[in-house]
Amino acid sequence: MKKQKIIVALGSILFFLSCATNPFTGKQTLALVPNSQILPAAFAQYSQVLEESKVVKGTSDAQMITRVGQKIAKAAERWLNANGHQGYLKDYKWEYNLIDDDVVNAWAMPGGKIAFYTGILPIAKTETGIAAIMGHEVVHAIANHGQQRMSAGQIQQVAGVAASVAVSGQKEETQQIVGTAFGLGSQFGVMLPFSRSHETEADKIGLTLMAIAGYNPDEAAELWKRMKANSGGQAPPEFMSTHPSNDTRIANLTAWAPAAKAEAKKFGVTTFK
């Protein structure tokens, strides 16, 4: 029991002493792994992915990815500067690449490293569709979602050790039951909802960034209607997924679009592409 208390106490200390502030929400977020460690590792991993992939260069699609990315990043900088976060992006090294692959995906790494796959272009359909995806990915990078997930994983490990110590003197069958219960509980009760909250946050704030960049946020809901059609409507139940369901996203994006337009008007944007 003494060991368990020590482990839990150490985890609590790590939690309270290792927090950052989300610039968009003002909420405290986990930051057990500092950017001084995360960013160099992310940049190196991104370079490795590019080396191992067929990167599309010089085409109109590749140029569009870069153009949209630069506009969204500039919109993010404008919003941050206007809301008291000058210099927040000083360590970011923005890069946008298009990879020739049929997978329907795009992703962002900490520090502003973003990749799109050619498989998502037909679903994005237009430059505004690309902007909806890009806004989402840029928010993942700026809101430090990667850092938070790594930190949450560390806390999950500490909690798992504590659970193991707590039943170390019990029968092997009891230890197995507790281990299984902890694994399922932490996955479906903590880690997956944690990931879904990041996706929802990136959807909502991404709308604002694309609007400030001059893109119509109404297109985001249309994009996800196409995503749903492309998946054939087949998806795991929301509680078993790292992402909200398609229907949830469509409803949310539709509801949030007017507020995104209103925020963009504060920056002088009154017409949208």
Tab-separated table of C-alpha atoms in Angstrom:
chain	number	residue	atom	x	y	z
A	1	MET	CA	0.000	0.000	0.000
A	2	LYS	CA	2.906	2.325	0.815
A	3	LYS	CA	4.404	1.807	-2.653
A	4	GLN	CA	1.037	2.478	-4.259
A	5	LYS	CA	0.674	5.761	-2.363
A	6	ILE	CA	4.168	6.836	-3.397
A	7	ILE	CA	3.459	6.109	-7.075
A	8	VAL	CA	0.127	7.939	-6.998
A	9	ALA	CA	1.722	10.872	-5.200
A	10	LEU	CA	4.490	11.116	-7.778
A	11	GLY	CA	1.921	11.029	-10.565
A	12	SER	CA	-0.062	13.804	-8.892
A	13	ILE	CA	3.042	15.951	-8.480
A	14	LEU	CA	3.939	15.469	-12.131
A	15	PHE	CA	0.428	16.456	-13.142
A	16	PHE	CA	0.261	19.659	-11.113
A	17	LEU	CA	3.812	20.808	-11.879
A	18	SER	CA	3.737	20.021	-15.585
A	19	CYS	CA	0.904	21.988	-17.136
A	20	ALA	CA	0.671	24.434	-20.013
A	21	THR	CA	-2.122	26.736	-21.153
A	22	ASN	CA	-4.121	26.171	-24.314
A	23	PRO	CA	-4.025	29.594	-26.042
A	24	PHE	CA	-7.431	29.090	-27.637
A	25	THR	CA	-9.382	27.986	-24.586
A	26	GLY	CA	-7.315	29.318	-21.678
A	27	LYS	CA	-7.535	25.889	-20.037
A	28	GLN	CA	-4.627	24.130	-18.354
A	29	THR	CA	-3.301	21.182	-20.346
A	30	LEU	CA	-0.874	18.357	-19.673
A	31	ALA	CA	2.750	19.086	-20.559
A	32	LEU	CA	4.898	16.388	-18.978
A	33	VAL	CA	7.116	16.309	-22.079
A	34	PRO	CA	8.587	19.754	-22.893
A	35	ASN	CA	8.672	21.213	-26.397
A	36	SER	CA	12.460	21.258	-26.176
A	37	GLN	CA	12.246	17.464	-26.466
A	38	ILE	CA	9.130	17.124	-28.587
A	39	LEU	CA	9.911	19.503	-31.451
A	40	PRO	CA	13.343	18.154	-32.485
A	41	ALA	CA	11.960	14.609	-32.364
A	42	ALA	CA	8.899	15.611	-34.408
A	43	PHE	CA	10.999	17.404	-37.025
A	44	ALA	CA	13.272	14.385	-37.382
A	45	GLN	CA	10.351	11.981	-37.666
A	46	TYR	CA	8.674	14.198	-40.259
A	47	SER	CA	11.848	14.247	-42.354
A	48	GLN	CA	12.017	10.458	-42.126
A	49	VAL	CA	8.411	10.119	-43.333
A	50	LEU	CA	9.182	12.350	-46.320
A	51	GLU	CA	12.300	10.344	-47.152
A	52	GLU	CA	10.298	7.121	-47.131
A	53	SER	CA	7.358	8.522	-49.121
A	54	LYS	CA	6.717	9.751	-52.633
A	55	VAL	CA	6.381	13.487	-52.082
A	56	VAL	CA	4.552	15.406	-54.806
A	57	LYS	CA	6.403	18.559	-55.847
A	58	GLY	CA	5.616	21.359	-58.265
A	59	THR	CA	2.079	20.340	-59.223
A	60	SER	CA	-0.958	22.574	-58.823
A	61	ASP	CA	-2.214	20.321	-56.021
A	62	ALA	CA	1.090	20.499	-54.135
A	63	GLN	CA	1.166	24.261	-54.550
A	64	MET	CA	-2.415	24.490	-53.290
A	65	ILE	CA	-1.551	22.542	-50.126
A	66	THR	CA	1.293	24.952	-49.385
A	67	ARG	CA	-0.767	28.041	-50.251
A	68	VAL	CA	-3.683	27.037	-48.050
A	69	GLY	CA	-1.365	26.016	-45.235
A	70	GLN	CA	0.385	29.372	-45.271
A	71	LYS	CA	-2.940	31.223	-45.203
A	72	ILE	CA	-4.248	29.187	-42.275
A	73	ALA	CA	-0.987	29.565	-40.339
A	74	LYS	CA	-1.080	33.322	-40.948
A	75	ALA	CA	-4.685	33.418	-39.714
A	76	ALA	CA	-3.614	31.557	-36.586
A	77	GLU	CA	-0.815	34.047	-35.982
A	78	ARG	CA	-3.223	36.969	-36.407
A	79	TRP	CA	-5.650	35.448	-33.908
A	80	LEU	CA	-2.908	34.667	-31.394
A	81	ASN	CA	-1.394	38.142	-31.641
A	82	ALA	CA	-4.809	39.762	-31.223
A	83	ASN	CA	-5.497	37.690	-28.121
A	84	GLY	CA	-2.292	38.346	-26.218
A	85	HIS	CA	-0.156	35.447	-27.429
A	86	GLN	CA	2.533	37.307	-29.384
A	87	GLY	CA	5.530	35.109	-30.150
A	88	TYR	CA	3.655	31.892	-29.406
A	89	LEU	CA	4.710	30.395	-32.751
A	90	LYS	CA	8.372	31.456	-32.623
A	91	ASP	CA	9.667	27.876	-32.462
A	92	TYR	CA	7.342	26.582	-35.177
A	93	LYS	CA	8.821	25.625	-38.529
A	94	TRP	CA	5.794	25.340	-40.792
A	95	GLU	CA	6.006	22.843	-43.613
A	96	TYR	CA	3.275	21.424	-45.831
A	97	ASN	CA	3.763	18.426	-48.081
A	98	LEU	CA	1.569	16.340	-50.356
A	99	ILE	CA	2.315	12.612	-50.385
A	100	ASP	CA	1.306	10.376	-53.281
A	101	ASP	CA	-0.774	7.707	-51.564
A	102	ASP	CA	-4.390	6.585	-51.878
A	103	VAL	CA	-5.004	6.709	-48.131
A	104	VAL	CA	-7.688	9.220	-47.151
A	105	ASN	CA	-5.803	11.132	-44.497
A	106	ALA	CA	-3.931	14.242	-43.407
A	107	TRP	CA	-2.002	14.817	-40.198
A	108	ALA	CA	0.058	17.323	-38.246
A	109	MET	CA	3.093	16.940	-36.037
A	110	PRO	CA	4.097	19.264	-33.207
A	111	GLY	CA	5.864	22.377	-34.406
A	112	GLY	CA	3.891	22.823	-37.617
A	113	LYS	CA	4.804	19.818	-39.771
A	114	ILE	CA	1.774	18.890	-41.880
A	115	ALA	CA	1.160	16.225	-44.513
A	116	PHE	CA	-1.734	15.558	-46.870
A	117	TYR	CA	-2.201	12.378	-48.892
A	118	THR	CA	-3.447	12.512	-52.462
A	119	GLY	CA	-6.242	10.109	-51.497
A	120	ILE	CA	-8.017	12.860	-49.579
A	121	LEU	CA	-8.026	15.363	-52.447
A	122	PRO	CA	-11.122	14.011	-54.269
A	123	ILE	CA	-13.096	14.234	-51.014
A	124	ALA	CA	-11.786	17.700	-50.180
A	125	LYS	CA	-12.910	18.562	-53.703
A	126	THR	CA	-12.071	22.280	-53.593
A	127	GLU	CA	-9.508	24.633	-52.103
A	128	THR	CA	-12.057	25.507	-49.424
A	129	GLY	CA	-12.389	21.822	-48.581
A	130	ILE	CA	-8.603	21.669	-48.220
A	131	ALA	CA	-8.813	24.723	-45.934
A	132	ALA	CA	-11.318	22.925	-43.686
A	133	ILE	CA	-8.901	20.026	-43.280
A	134	MET	CA	-5.877	22.313	-42.948
A	135	GLY	CA	-7.543	24.401	-40.228
A	136	HIS	CA	-8.203	21.242	-38.242
A	137	GLU	CA	-4.604	20.040	-38.575
A	138	VAL	CA	-3.071	23.427	-37.767
A	139	VAL	CA	-5.051	23.516	-34.519
A	140	HIS	CA	-3.695	20.093	-33.563
A	141	ALA	CA	-0.193	21.537	-33.913
A	142	ILE	CA	-0.827	24.846	-32.133
A	143	ALA	CA	-2.950	23.484	-29.274
A	144	ASN	CA	-0.181	20.985	-28.442
A	145	HIS	CA	-2.457	17.989	-28.747
A	146	GLY	CA	0.520	15.733	-29.430
A	147	GLN	CA	2.178	16.875	-26.224
A	148	GLN	CA	-1.018	16.287	-24.257
A	149	ARG	CA	-1.476	12.769	-25.600
A	150	MET	CA	2.120	11.853	-24.799
A	151	SER	CA	1.669	13.250	-21.285
A	152	ALA	CA	-1.617	11.412	-20.789
A	153	GLY	CA	0.084	8.207	-21.880
A	154	GLN	CA	2.734	8.684	-19.208
A	155	ILE	CA	0.098	9.219	-16.520
A	156	GLN	CA	-1.752	6.124	-17.738
A	157	GLN	CA	1.446	4.130	-17.298
A	158	VAL	CA	1.935	5.439	-13.751
A	159	ALA	CA	-1.669	4.585	-12.895
A	160	GLY	CA	-1.230	1.125	-14.361
A	161	VAL	CA	1.799	0.495	-12.180
A	162	ALA	CA	-0.159	1.692	-9.139
A	163	ALA	CA	-2.990	-0.709	-9.967
A	164	SER	CA	-0.529	-3.585	-10.332
A	165	VAL	CA	1.148	-2.774	-7.023
A	166	ALA	CA	-2.228	-2.595	-5.282
A	167	VAL	CA	-3.037	-6.228	-6.142
A	168	SER	CA	0.494	-7.621	-6.128
A	169	GLY	CA	-0.282	-9.771	-3.118
A	170	GLN	CA	-3.542	-11.124	-4.514
A	171	LYS	CA	-4.201	-14.310	-6.484
A	172	GLU	CA	-2.989	-14.378	-10.072
A	173	GLU	CA	-6.599	-14.578	-11.287
A	174	THR	CA	-7.460	-11.423	-9.342
A	175	GLN	CA	-4.418	-9.626	-10.758
A	176	GLN	CA	-5.480	-10.541	-14.297
A	177	ILE	CA	-9.040	-9.311	-13.734
A	178	VAL	CA	-7.835	-5.999	-12.312
A	179	GLY	CA	-5.323	-5.572	-15.137
A	180	THR	CA	-7.950	-6.194	-17.781
A	181	ALA	CA	-10.458	-3.909	-16.102
A	182	PHE	CA	-7.899	-1.126	-15.790
A	183	GLY	CA	-6.888	-1.475	-19.437
A	184	LEU	CA	-10.455	-1.300	-20.719
A	185	GLY	CA	-11.463	1.426	-18.296
A	186	SER	CA	-8.522	3.690	-19.080
A	187	GLN	CA	-8.885	3.140	-22.814
A	188	PHE	CA	-12.635	3.641	-23.220
A	189	GLY	CA	-13.180	5.865	-20.197
A	190	VAL	CA	-10.154	8.159	-20.461
A	191	MET	CA	-7.861	7.887	-23.488
A	192	LEU	CA	-10.477	7.648	-26.263
A	193	PRO	CA	-12.654	10.472	-24.878
A	194	PHE	CA	-9.436	12.476	-24.421
A	195	SER	CA	-8.645	11.980	-28.128
A	196	ARG	CA	-12.227	12.790	-29.151
A	197	SER	CA	-12.065	16.039	-27.188
A	198	HIS	CA	-8.960	17.004	-29.177
A	199	GLU	CA	-10.689	16.240	-32.454
A	200	THR	CA	-13.733	18.292	-31.445
A	201	GLU	CA	-11.515	21.181	-30.362
A	202	ALA	CA	-9.609	21.062	-33.651
A	203	ASP	CA	-12.890	21.044	-35.591
A	204	LYS	CA	-14.276	24.077	-33.756
A	205	ILE	CA	-11.174	26.259	-33.706
A	206	GLY	CA	-10.224	25.151	-37.210
A	207	LEU	CA	-13.467	26.696	-38.444
A	208	THR	CA	-12.433	30.057	-37.012
A	209	LEU	CA	-8.973	29.891	-38.562
A	210	MET	CA	-10.277	28.994	-42.020
A	211	ALA	CA	-12.796	31.843	-41.782
A	212	ILE	CA	-10.122	34.373	-40.790
A	213	ALA	CA	-8.111	33.095	-43.771
A	214	GLY	CA	-11.070	33.964	-46.005
A	215	TYR	CA	-12.547	30.494	-46.537
A	216	ASN	CA	-16.233	29.753	-46.016
A	217	PRO	CA	-16.621	27.684	-42.813
A	218	ASP	CA	-19.954	26.314	-44.091
A	219	GLU	CA	-17.893	24.038	-46.329
A	220	ALA	CA	-16.559	22.064	-43.352
A	221	ALA	CA	-19.898	20.341	-42.740
A	222	GLU	CA	-20.183	19.599	-46.461
A	223	LEU	CA	-16.702	18.088	-46.375
A	224	TRP	CA	-17.738	15.701	-43.615
A	225	LYS	CA	-20.857	14.721	-45.492
A	226	ARG	CA	-18.532	13.622	-48.296
A	227	MET	CA	-16.298	11.860	-45.756
A	228	LYS	CA	-19.326	9.975	-44.466
A	229	ALA	CA	-20.381	8.987	-47.983
A	230	ASN	CA	-16.844	7.826	-48.769
A	231	SER	CA	-16.814	5.574	-45.702
A	232	GLY	CA	-20.116	4.046	-46.743
A	233	GLY	CA	-21.568	5.159	-43.439
A	234	GLN	CA	-19.588	2.415	-41.708
A	235	ALA	CA	-17.789	3.480	-38.542
A	236	PRO	CA	-17.233	2.026	-35.070
A	237	PRO	CA	-19.482	3.302	-32.278
A	238	GLU	CA	-18.300	6.727	-31.130
A	239	PHE	CA	-17.302	5.496	-27.663
A	240	MET	CA	-14.896	3.024	-29.313
A	241	SER	CA	-13.279	5.597	-31.577
A	242	THR	CA	-10.610	8.256	-31.267
A	243	HIS	CA	-12.813	10.547	-33.371
A	244	PRO	CA	-16.399	11.781	-32.987
A	245	SER	CA	-18.886	10.108	-35.325
A	246	ASN	CA	-19.470	11.636	-38.748
A	247	ASP	CA	-22.991	12.695	-37.776
A	248	THR	CA	-21.733	14.377	-34.602
A	249	ARG	CA	-19.095	16.282	-36.546
A	250	ILE	CA	-21.528	17.408	-39.234
A	251	ALA	CA	-24.007	18.670	-36.629
A	252	ASN	CA	-21.302	20.452	-34.647
A	253	LEU	CA	-19.681	22.090	-37.667
A	254	THR	CA	-23.034	23.317	-38.939
A	255	ALA	CA	-23.835	24.836	-35.545
A	256	TRP	CA	-20.419	26.476	-35.126
A	257	ALA	CA	-20.069	28.037	-38.595
A	258	PRO	CA	-21.975	31.295	-37.813
A	259	ALA	CA	-19.727	32.017	-34.820
A	260	ALA	CA	-16.648	31.418	-36.967
A	261	LYS	CA	-17.893	33.964	-39.498
A	262	ALA	CA	-18.599	36.453	-36.727
A	263	GLU	CA	-15.071	36.034	-35.373
A	264	ALA	CA	-13.582	36.499	-38.851
A	265	LYS	CA	-15.412	39.806	-39.194
A	266	LYS	CA	-13.411	41.112	-36.235
A	267	PHE	CA	-10.381	40.730	-38.508
A	268	GLY	CA	-12.013	42.548	-41.405
A	269	VAL	CA	-13.093	39.430	-43.299
A	270	THR	CA	-16.621	39.900	-44.665
A	271	THR	CA	-16.587	37.722	-47.784
A	272	PHE	CA	-15.570	34.103	-48.015
A	273	LYS	CA	-14.183	31.905	-50.760
